XYZ file of C-alpha atoms in Angstrom:
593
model
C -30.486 -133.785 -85.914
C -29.292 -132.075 -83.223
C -27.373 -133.824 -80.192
C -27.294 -132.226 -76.673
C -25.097 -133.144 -73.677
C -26.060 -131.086 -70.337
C -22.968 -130.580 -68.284
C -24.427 -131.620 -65.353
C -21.746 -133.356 -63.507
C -20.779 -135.058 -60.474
C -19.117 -133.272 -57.674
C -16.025 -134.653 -58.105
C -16.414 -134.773 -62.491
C -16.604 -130.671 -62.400
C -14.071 -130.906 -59.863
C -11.488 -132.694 -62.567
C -12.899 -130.802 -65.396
C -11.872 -127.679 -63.776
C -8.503 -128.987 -63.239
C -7.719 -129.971 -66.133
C -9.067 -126.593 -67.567
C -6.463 -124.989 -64.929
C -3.331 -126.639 -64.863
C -0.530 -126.862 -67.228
C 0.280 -129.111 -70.138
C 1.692 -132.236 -69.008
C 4.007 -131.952 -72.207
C 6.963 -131.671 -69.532
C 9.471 -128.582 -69.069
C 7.315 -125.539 -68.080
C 7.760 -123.749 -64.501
C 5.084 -124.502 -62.639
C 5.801 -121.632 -60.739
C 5.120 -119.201 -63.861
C 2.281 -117.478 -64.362
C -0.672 -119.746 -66.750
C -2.769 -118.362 -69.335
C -6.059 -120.828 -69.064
C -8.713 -118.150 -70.186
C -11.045 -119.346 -72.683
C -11.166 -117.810 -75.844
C -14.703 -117.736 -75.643
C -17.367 -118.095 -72.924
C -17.489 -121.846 -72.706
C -20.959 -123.191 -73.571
C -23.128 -124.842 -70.726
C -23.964 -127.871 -73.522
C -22.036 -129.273 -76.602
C -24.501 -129.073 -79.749
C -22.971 -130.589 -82.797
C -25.387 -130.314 -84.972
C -25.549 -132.455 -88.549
C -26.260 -130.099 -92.126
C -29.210 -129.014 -92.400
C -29.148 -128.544 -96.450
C -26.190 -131.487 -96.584
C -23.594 -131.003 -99.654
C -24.873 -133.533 -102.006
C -21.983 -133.740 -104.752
C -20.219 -136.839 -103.634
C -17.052 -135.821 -105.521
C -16.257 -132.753 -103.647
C -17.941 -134.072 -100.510
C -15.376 -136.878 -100.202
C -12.596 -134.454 -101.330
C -13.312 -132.841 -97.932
C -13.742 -135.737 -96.316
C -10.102 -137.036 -97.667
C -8.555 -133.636 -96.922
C -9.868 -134.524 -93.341
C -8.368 -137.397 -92.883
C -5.360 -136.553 -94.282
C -4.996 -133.577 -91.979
C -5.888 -135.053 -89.145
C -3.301 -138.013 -89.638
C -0.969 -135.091 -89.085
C -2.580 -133.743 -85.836
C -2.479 -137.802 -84.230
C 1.455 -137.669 -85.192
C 1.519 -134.761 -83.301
C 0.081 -136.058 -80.076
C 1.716 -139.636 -80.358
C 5.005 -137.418 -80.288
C 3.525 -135.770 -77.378
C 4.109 -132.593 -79.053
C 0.904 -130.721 -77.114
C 1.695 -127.283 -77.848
C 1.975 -127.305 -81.386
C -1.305 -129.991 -81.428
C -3.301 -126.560 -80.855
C -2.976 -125.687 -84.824
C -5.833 -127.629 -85.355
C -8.589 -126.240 -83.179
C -10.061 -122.939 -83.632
C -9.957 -120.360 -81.302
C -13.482 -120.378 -80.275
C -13.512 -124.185 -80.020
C -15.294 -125.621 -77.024
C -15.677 -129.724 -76.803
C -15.974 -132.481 -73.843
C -12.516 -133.371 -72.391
C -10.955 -137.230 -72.947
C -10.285 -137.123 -69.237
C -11.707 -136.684 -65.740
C -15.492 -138.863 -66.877
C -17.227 -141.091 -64.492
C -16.090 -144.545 -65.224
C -18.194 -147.792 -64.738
C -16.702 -150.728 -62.618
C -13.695 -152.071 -64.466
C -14.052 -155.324 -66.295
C -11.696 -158.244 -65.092
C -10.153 -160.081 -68.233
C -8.465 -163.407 -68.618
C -4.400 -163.049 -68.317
C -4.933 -159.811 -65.703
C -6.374 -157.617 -68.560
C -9.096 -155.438 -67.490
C -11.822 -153.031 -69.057
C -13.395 -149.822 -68.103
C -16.281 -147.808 -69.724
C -16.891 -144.165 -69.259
C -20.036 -141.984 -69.120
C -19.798 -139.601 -71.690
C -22.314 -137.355 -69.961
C -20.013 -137.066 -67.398
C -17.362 -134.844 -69.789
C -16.528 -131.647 -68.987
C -16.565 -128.505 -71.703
C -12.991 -127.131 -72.034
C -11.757 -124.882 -74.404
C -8.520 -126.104 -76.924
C -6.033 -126.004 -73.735
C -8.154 -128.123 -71.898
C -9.132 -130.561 -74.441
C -4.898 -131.085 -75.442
C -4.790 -131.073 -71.764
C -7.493 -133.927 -71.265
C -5.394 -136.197 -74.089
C -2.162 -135.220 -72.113
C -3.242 -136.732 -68.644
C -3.685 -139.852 -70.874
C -0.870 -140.238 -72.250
C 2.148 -138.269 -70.454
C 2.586 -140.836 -67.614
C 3.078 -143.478 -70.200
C 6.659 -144.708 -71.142
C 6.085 -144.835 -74.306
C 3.130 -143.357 -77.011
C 3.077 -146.646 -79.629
C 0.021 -145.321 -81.667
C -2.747 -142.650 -82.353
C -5.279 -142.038 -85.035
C -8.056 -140.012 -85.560
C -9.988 -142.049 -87.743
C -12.762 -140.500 -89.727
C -15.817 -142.529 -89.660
C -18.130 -140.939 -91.323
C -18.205 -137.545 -92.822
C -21.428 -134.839 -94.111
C -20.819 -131.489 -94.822
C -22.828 -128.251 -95.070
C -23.460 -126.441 -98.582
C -23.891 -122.772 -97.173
C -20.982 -120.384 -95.969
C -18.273 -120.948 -94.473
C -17.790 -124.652 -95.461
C -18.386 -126.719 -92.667
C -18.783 -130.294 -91.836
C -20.009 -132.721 -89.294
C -17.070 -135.573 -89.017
C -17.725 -139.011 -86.700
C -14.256 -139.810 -85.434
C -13.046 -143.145 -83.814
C -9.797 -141.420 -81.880
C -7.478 -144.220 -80.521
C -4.106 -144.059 -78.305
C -2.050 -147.036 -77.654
C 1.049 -147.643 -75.399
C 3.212 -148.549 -72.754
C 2.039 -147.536 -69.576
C 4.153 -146.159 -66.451
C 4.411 -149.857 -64.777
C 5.714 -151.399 -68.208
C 2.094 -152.876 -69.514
C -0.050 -151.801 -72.369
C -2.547 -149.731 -72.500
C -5.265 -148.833 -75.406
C -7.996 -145.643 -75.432
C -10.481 -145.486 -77.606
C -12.907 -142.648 -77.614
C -15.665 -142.189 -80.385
C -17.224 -138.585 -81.236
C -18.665 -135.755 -83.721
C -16.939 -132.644 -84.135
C -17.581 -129.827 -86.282
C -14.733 -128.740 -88.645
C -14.766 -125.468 -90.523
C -12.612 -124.741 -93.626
C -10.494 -121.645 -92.345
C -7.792 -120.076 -95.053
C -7.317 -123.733 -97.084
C -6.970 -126.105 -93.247
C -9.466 -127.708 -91.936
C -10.320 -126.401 -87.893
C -12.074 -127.934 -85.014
C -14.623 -125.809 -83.541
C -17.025 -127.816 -81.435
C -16.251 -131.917 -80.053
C -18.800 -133.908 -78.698
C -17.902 -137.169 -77.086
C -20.161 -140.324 -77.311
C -18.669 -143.018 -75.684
C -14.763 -143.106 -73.981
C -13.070 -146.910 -73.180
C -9.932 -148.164 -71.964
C -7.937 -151.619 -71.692
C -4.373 -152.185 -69.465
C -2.434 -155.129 -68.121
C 0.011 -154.489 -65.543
C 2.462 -156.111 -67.533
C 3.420 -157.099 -71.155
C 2.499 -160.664 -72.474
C 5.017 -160.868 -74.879
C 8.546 -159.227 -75.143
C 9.934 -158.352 -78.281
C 13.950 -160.576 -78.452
C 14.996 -160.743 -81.540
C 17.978 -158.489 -81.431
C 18.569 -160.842 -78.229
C 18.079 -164.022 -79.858
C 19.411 -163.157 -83.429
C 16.709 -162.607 -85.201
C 16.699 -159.196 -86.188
C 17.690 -157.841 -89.294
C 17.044 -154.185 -90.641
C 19.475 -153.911 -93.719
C 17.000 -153.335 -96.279
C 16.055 -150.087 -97.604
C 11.790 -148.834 -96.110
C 9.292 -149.850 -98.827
C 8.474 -147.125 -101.229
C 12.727 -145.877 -100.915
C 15.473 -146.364 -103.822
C 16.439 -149.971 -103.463
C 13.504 -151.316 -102.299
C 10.535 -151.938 -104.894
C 9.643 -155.307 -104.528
C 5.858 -155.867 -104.388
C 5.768 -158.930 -103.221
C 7.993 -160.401 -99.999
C 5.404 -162.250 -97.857
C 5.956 -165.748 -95.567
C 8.705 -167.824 -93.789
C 8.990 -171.225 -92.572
C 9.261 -173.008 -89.536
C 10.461 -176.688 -89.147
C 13.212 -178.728 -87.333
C 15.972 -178.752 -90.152
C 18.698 -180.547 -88.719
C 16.636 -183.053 -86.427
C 17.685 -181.350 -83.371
C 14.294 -181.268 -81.621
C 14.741 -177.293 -82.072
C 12.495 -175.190 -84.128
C 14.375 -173.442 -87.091
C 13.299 -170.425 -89.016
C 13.568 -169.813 -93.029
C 12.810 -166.323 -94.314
C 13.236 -165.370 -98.080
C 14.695 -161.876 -98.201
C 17.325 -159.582 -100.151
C 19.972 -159.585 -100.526
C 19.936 -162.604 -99.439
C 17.644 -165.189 -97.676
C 17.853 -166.310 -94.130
C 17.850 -169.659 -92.189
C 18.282 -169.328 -89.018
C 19.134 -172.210 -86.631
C 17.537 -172.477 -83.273
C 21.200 -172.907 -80.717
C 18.408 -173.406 -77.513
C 19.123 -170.605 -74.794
C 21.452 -168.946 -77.558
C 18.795 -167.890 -79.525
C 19.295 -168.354 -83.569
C 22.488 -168.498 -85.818
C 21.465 -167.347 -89.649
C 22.962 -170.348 -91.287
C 21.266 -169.731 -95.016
C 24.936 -169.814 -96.844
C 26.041 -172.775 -95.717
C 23.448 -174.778 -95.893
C 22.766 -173.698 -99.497
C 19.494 -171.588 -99.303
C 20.649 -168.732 -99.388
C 19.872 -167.868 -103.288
C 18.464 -166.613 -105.330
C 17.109 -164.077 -102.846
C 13.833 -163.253 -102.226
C 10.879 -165.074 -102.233
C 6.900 -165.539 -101.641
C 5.304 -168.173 -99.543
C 7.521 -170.928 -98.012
C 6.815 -174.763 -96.329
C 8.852 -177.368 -94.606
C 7.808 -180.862 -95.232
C 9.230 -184.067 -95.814
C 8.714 -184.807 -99.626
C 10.337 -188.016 -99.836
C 9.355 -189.465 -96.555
C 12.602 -190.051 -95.197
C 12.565 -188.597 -92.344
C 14.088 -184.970 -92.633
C 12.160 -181.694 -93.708
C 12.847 -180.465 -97.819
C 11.860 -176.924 -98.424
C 9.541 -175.548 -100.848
C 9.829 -171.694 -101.906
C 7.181 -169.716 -103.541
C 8.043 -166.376 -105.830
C 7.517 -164.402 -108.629
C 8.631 -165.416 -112.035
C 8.048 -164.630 -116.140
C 9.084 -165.198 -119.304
C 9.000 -162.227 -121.751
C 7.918 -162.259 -124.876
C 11.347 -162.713 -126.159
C 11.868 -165.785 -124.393
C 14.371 -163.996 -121.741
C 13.321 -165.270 -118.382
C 12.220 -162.849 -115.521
C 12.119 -162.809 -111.481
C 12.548 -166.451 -109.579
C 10.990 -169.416 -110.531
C 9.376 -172.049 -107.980
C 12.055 -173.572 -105.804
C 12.636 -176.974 -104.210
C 15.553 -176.924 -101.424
C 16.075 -180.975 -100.974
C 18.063 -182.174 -97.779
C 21.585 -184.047 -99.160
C 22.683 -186.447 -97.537
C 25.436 -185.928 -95.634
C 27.218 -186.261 -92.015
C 25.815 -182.506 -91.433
C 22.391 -182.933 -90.887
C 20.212 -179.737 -92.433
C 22.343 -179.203 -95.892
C 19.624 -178.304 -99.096
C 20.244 -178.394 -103.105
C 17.867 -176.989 -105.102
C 16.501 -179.268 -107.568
C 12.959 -177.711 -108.710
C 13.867 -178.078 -111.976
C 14.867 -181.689 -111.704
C 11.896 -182.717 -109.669
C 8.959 -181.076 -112.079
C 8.951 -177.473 -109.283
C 11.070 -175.260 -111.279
C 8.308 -173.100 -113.106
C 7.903 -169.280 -113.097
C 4.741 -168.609 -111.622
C 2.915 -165.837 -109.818
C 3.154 -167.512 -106.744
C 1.792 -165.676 -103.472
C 1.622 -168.969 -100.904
C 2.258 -173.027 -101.309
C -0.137 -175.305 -99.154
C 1.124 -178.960 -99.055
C -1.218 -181.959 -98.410
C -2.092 -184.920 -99.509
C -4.549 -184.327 -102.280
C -4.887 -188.160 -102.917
C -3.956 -190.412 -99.857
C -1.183 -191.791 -101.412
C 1.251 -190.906 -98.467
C 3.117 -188.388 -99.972
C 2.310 -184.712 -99.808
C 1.308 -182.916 -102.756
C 1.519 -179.068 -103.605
C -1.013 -176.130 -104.173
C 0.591 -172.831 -105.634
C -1.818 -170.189 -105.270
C -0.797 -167.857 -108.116
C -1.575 -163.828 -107.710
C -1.193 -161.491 -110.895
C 1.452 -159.278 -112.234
C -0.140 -155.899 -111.080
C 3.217 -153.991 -112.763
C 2.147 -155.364 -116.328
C -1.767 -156.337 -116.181
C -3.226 -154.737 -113.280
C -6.617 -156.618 -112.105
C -9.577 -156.311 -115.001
C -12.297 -155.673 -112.338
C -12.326 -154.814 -108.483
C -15.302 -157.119 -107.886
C -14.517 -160.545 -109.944
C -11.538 -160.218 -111.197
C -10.594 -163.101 -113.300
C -7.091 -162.035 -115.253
C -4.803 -163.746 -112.918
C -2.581 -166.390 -113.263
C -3.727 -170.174 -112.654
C -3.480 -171.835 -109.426
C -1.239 -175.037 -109.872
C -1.625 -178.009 -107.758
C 1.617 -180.233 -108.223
C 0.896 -184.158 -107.403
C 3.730 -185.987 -105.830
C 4.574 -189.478 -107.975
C 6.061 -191.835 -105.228
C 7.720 -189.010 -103.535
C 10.399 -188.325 -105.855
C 8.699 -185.975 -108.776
C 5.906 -183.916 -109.355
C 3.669 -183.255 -111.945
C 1.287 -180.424 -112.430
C -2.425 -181.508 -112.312
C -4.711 -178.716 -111.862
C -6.635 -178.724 -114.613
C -7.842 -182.602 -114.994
C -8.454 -181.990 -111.127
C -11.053 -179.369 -111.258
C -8.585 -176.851 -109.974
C -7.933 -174.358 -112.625
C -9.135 -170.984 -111.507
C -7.445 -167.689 -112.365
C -8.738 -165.279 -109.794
C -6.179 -163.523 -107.993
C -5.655 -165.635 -105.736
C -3.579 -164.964 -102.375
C -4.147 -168.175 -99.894
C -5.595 -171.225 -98.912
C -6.051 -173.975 -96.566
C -6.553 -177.665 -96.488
C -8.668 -179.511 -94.347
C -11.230 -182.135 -93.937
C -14.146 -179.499 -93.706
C -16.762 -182.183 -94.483
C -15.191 -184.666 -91.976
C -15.651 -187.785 -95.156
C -11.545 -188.487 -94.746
C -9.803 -186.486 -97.150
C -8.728 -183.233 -97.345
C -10.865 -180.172 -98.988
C -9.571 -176.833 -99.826
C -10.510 -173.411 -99.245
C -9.285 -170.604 -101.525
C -8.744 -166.816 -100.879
C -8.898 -164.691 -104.219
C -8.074 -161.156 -103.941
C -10.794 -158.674 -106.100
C -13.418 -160.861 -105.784
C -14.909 -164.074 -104.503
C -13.573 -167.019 -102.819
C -13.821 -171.183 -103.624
C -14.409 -173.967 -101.242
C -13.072 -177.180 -103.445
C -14.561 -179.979 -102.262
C -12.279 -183.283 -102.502
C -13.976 -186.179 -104.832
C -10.726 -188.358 -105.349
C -12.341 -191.758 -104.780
C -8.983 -193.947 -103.534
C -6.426 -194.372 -105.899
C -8.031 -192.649 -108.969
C -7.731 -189.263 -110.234
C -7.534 -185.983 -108.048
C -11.326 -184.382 -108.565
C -11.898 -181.083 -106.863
C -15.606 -179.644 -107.090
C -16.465 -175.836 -106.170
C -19.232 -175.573 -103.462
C -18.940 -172.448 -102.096
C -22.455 -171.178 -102.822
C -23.526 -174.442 -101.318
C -21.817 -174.490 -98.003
C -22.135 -170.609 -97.773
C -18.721 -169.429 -97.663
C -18.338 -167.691 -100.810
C -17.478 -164.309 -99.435
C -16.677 -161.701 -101.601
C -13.565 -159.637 -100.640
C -9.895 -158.817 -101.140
C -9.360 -162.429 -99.316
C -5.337 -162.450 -97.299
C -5.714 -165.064 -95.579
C -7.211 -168.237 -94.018
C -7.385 -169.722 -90.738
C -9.407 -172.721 -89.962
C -10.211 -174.172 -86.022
C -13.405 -175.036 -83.856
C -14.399 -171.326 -82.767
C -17.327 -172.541 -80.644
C -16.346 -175.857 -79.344
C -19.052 -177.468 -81.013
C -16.217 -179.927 -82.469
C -16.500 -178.572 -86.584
C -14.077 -176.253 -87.799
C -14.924 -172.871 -88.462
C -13.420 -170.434 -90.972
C -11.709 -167.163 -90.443
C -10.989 -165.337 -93.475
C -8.848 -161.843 -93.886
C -10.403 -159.800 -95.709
C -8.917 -156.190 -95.886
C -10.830 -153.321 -94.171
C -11.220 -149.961 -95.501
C -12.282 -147.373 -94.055
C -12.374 -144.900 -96.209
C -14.193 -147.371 -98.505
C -16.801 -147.803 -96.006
C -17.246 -144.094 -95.771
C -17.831 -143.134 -99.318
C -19.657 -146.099 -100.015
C -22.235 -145.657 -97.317
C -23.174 -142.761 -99.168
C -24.199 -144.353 -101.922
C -26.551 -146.456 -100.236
C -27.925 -149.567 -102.587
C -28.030 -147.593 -105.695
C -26.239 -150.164 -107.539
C -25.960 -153.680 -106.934
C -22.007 -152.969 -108.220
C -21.680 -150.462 -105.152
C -23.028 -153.200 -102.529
C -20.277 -155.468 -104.028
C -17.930 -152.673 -103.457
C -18.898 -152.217 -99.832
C -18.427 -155.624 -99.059
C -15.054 -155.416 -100.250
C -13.973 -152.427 -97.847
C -15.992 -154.751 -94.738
C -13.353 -156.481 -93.626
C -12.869 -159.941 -92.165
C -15.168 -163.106 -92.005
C -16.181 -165.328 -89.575
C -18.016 -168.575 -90.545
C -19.585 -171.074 -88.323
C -19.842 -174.555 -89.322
C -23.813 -175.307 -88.879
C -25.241 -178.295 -89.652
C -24.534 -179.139 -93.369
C -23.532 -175.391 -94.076
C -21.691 -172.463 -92.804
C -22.998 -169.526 -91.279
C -21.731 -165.950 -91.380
C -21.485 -164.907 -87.542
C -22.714 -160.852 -87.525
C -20.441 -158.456 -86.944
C -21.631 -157.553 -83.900
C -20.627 -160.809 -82.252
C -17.009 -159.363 -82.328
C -14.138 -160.601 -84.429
C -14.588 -159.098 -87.592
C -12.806 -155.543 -87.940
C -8.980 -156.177 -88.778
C -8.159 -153.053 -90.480
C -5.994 -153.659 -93.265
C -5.729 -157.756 -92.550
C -2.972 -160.140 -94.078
C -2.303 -163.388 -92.764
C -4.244 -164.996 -88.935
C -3.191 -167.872 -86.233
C -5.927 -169.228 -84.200
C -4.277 -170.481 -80.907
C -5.440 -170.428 -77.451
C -3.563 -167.543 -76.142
C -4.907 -167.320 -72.237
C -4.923 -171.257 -71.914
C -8.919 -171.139 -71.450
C -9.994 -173.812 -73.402
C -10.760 -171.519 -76.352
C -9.357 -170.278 -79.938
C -8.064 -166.891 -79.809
C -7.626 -165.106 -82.791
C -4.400 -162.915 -84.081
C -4.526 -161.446 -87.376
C -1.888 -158.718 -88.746
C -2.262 -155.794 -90.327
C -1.079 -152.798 -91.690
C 0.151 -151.102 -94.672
C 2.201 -148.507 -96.005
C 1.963 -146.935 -99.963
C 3.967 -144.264 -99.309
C 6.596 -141.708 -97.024
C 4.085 -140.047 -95.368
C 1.803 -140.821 -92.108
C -1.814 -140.407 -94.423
C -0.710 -142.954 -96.994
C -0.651 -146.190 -93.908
């Protein structure tokens, strides 16, 4: 295939194209009085061909060696420009290289967006051909104004490669800029292309860029401001993942709640050295109050809840974490902790008593959802229980089934719990990182949907009839919501205002998954599995007695590497918005995020 863009351009495009293939780096700190060398290296090209392999390398291995080797060099070229270091960006381009500039294109009417966002598409026909100057030069117009560079990738999307001499390859790349513009708002560029990379003395070159499609997205100002140093809340004592002090695997959650019945919103975070609780003091922001109030040990910890266990009025505290017993008997990590409220004349004072209460075992806990399994009045507790990767790392990357139990602990009149998974239907031992409780099939009690890491997820329909036993029955095939994944998280809400709640599952995204595996094509039914693994997240729409997978091109679904969501409505329109984070980081370096 061979893909042709005449550079046939608007008077005023070839009038930008030229000036940007004349005028200096906007890197900052040249005289502009001093003579500039802007000669091509090579007579530019009246059209960019990138053309794809004609005999295409066809051992996988090695092809997605190159592919890696790619990516990972490229990571380093982004860090360059999101430093704004434009001079020494020209390492990776060849000296004969020739592609369509980022900047200067035709753009369509700008799109007005709720909360004074707006859009604006650009015609990629409208590029002009620059040489390596020019193209740095194009990215620097972008992003030189702005106050501050937050982000950049070069993201390959796709990757084939050519078995003759010299080694060359045809790469799809989804390059994206984010940051703070010159009035203080954000601002996001996303540009998607195919350039051809050569292999020149063991780095990887660009020789030829051609641009397919160029958008952009600013507010005039920011919608939220980050205050936590203001208010208190910051804390950066710990050592950076990965570093000598910091191995912990598993830190995840906090808890929000009004501890001391002040009509103020307090916040508990499990950490180390210690833990935090940190009391909302109004237009003083938040006093870390963890010691005295007695949560402030053992540190560390998984998921966390506020609720009121005894129903008497204040909020108790339940802490997931990680804890074993050896084979020896010798006890290992935390176990599962209950923070009570004592009664006292200082409203907001804990003791733990997990042990006392039937919550003190050692568990693989990830997250706790309370509810109230049997409509007793008093809330009970689901631990979703991971694995311990460190000493029995997942037996499959499709269904893995190795992990510890979940645990649902049933409240007896408030005061003690006992642990009741397995009469209730409950027992599953999937690695299993969330779930959420809600009356999906609108009958009056409360069902629960399940996230398992490695594999797929259950939707446990509740069958307690009214004062009997807890009964819990998987329907997940039935209802359509099975989805296999690496499941994070769960959101439930009414996405289309039909009045049902929908599901919104976070699922991570890989995209170097979803490049080797599209390769593969449907050789294997075990390599489809795989692929749906690396597709990221799910939406499903309650229909009728079911739920329906909404496509991915309806929006919504790509979250990178996704953890936990909130669906709130963020613009006040009347609608569920949809934040989901992201992110992660396996080693020192830029390529391992």
């Amino acid at each position: 295939m061979m893909i042709s863009v005449p550079t046939t351009l608007p008077p005023t495009a070839v009038l930008v194209g030229l000036l940007l293939a004349g005028v200096c780096s906007c890197s900052g700190g040249e005289d502009e009085s001093a003579p500039q060398e802007r000669v091509p290296a090579v007579e530019l090209p009246e059209r960019i061909e990138v053309a794809a392999p004609e005999t295409p390398f066809v051992d996988l291995t090695l092809v997605e060696d190159w592919s890696e080797a790619v990516a990972n060099r490229f990571v380093d070229l982004a860090d360059k420009l999101r430093r704004r270091d434009f001079d020494n960006s020209l390492d990776w381009f060849a000296a004969d290289f020739a592609g369509h500039a980022l900047f200067g294109l035709v753009g369509d009417a700008a799109v007005e967006l709720p909360l004074g966002a707006r859009s604006q598409s650009f015609r990629a026909n409208t590029a002009a051909i620059v040489d390596a100057r020019g193209f740095v030069d194009s990215i620097s117009s972008w992003i030189s104004p702005w106050q501050n560079v937050d982000g950049c990738s070069w993201k390959v999307k796709g990757a084939d490669f050519e078995s003759g001499t010299p080694v060359w390859g045809r790469i799809k790349f989804r390059i994206t800029l984010l940051g703070t513009g010159s009035d203080g708002g954000p601002r996001s560029v996303v540009a998607w292309g195919h350039a051809r990379v050569e292999r020149d003395r063991g780095n990887w070159m660009l020789t030829a860029f051609q641009l397919d499609s160029l958008d952009s997205m600013e507010r005039p100002a920011p919608l939220f401001t980050d205050v936590a140093t203001s208010t208190g809340l910051a804390f950066s004592g710990s050592p950076r993942f990965g570093r000598p002090g910091n191995r912990s695997f598993a830190w995840n959650g906090a808890a929000a709640g009004d501890v001391d019945g002040d009509g103020l919103t307090d916040l508990y975070v499990p950490s180390r050295p210690s833990n935090f609780l940190y009391m909302a003091r109004g237009e003083s922001g938040w006093v870390d109050e963890a010691e005295s109030r007695g949560v402030a040990g053992p540190a560390g910890g998984t998921g966390a809840v506020f609720f009121d266990a005894d129903n008497d009025g204040d909020q108790d505290l339940a802490v997931g974490d990680v804890g074993w017993v050896e084979k020896d008997g010798t006890p290992g990590g935390n176990p599962l902790r209950f923070y009570r409220q004592v009664d006292s004349d200082t409203p907001g004072r804990f003791e733990e008593v997990g042990g006392q209460v039937g919550l003190g075992a050692r568990l693989n806990a990830y997250s706790l959802v309370v509810f109230d399994a049997d409509l007793d009045g008093f809330s009970d507790v689901f631990v979703c229980n991971y694995g311990r990767v460190e000493s029995e790392p997942n037996d499959s990357w499709t269904d893995a089934k190795n992990g510890s139990p979940n645990a649902l602990y049933r409240s007896v009149g408030g005061t003690r719990y006992e642990e009741v998974a397995a009469r209730s239907g409950l027992v599953d031992t999937r690695w299993t990182y969330a779930a959420a409780a809600a009356d999906i099939d609108e009958d009056g009690d409360l069902d629960l949907y399940v996230a398992n890491d490695y594999g797929e997820n259950m939707h446990f329909e509740n069958r307690t009839e009214r004062g009997g036993e807890l009964r819990f029955v998987d329907i997940a095939e039935a209802y359509g919501v099975r989805d296999l994944g690496n499941g994070m998280g769960i959101s439930m809400g009414d996405l289309t205002g039909d009045g049902k709640l929908d599901l919104y599952v976070s699922n991570m995204s890989s995209t170097a998954g979803n490049r080797i595996l599209g390769r593969l094509g449907s050789r294997k039914e075990e390599w489809q599995k795989l692929k749906k693994l690396a597709a990221g997240n799910t939406i499903f729409v309650a229909d009728a007695a079911k739920f329906a997978t909404l496509p991915s091109d309806a929006g919504g679904i790509g979250g990178s590497w996704a953890w936990s969501s909130a669906l709130f409505d963020l613009d006040l329109d009347g609608r569920l918005d949809v934040y989901c984070c992201s992110g992660f980081v396996t080693g020192d370096t830029a390529a391992d995020t």
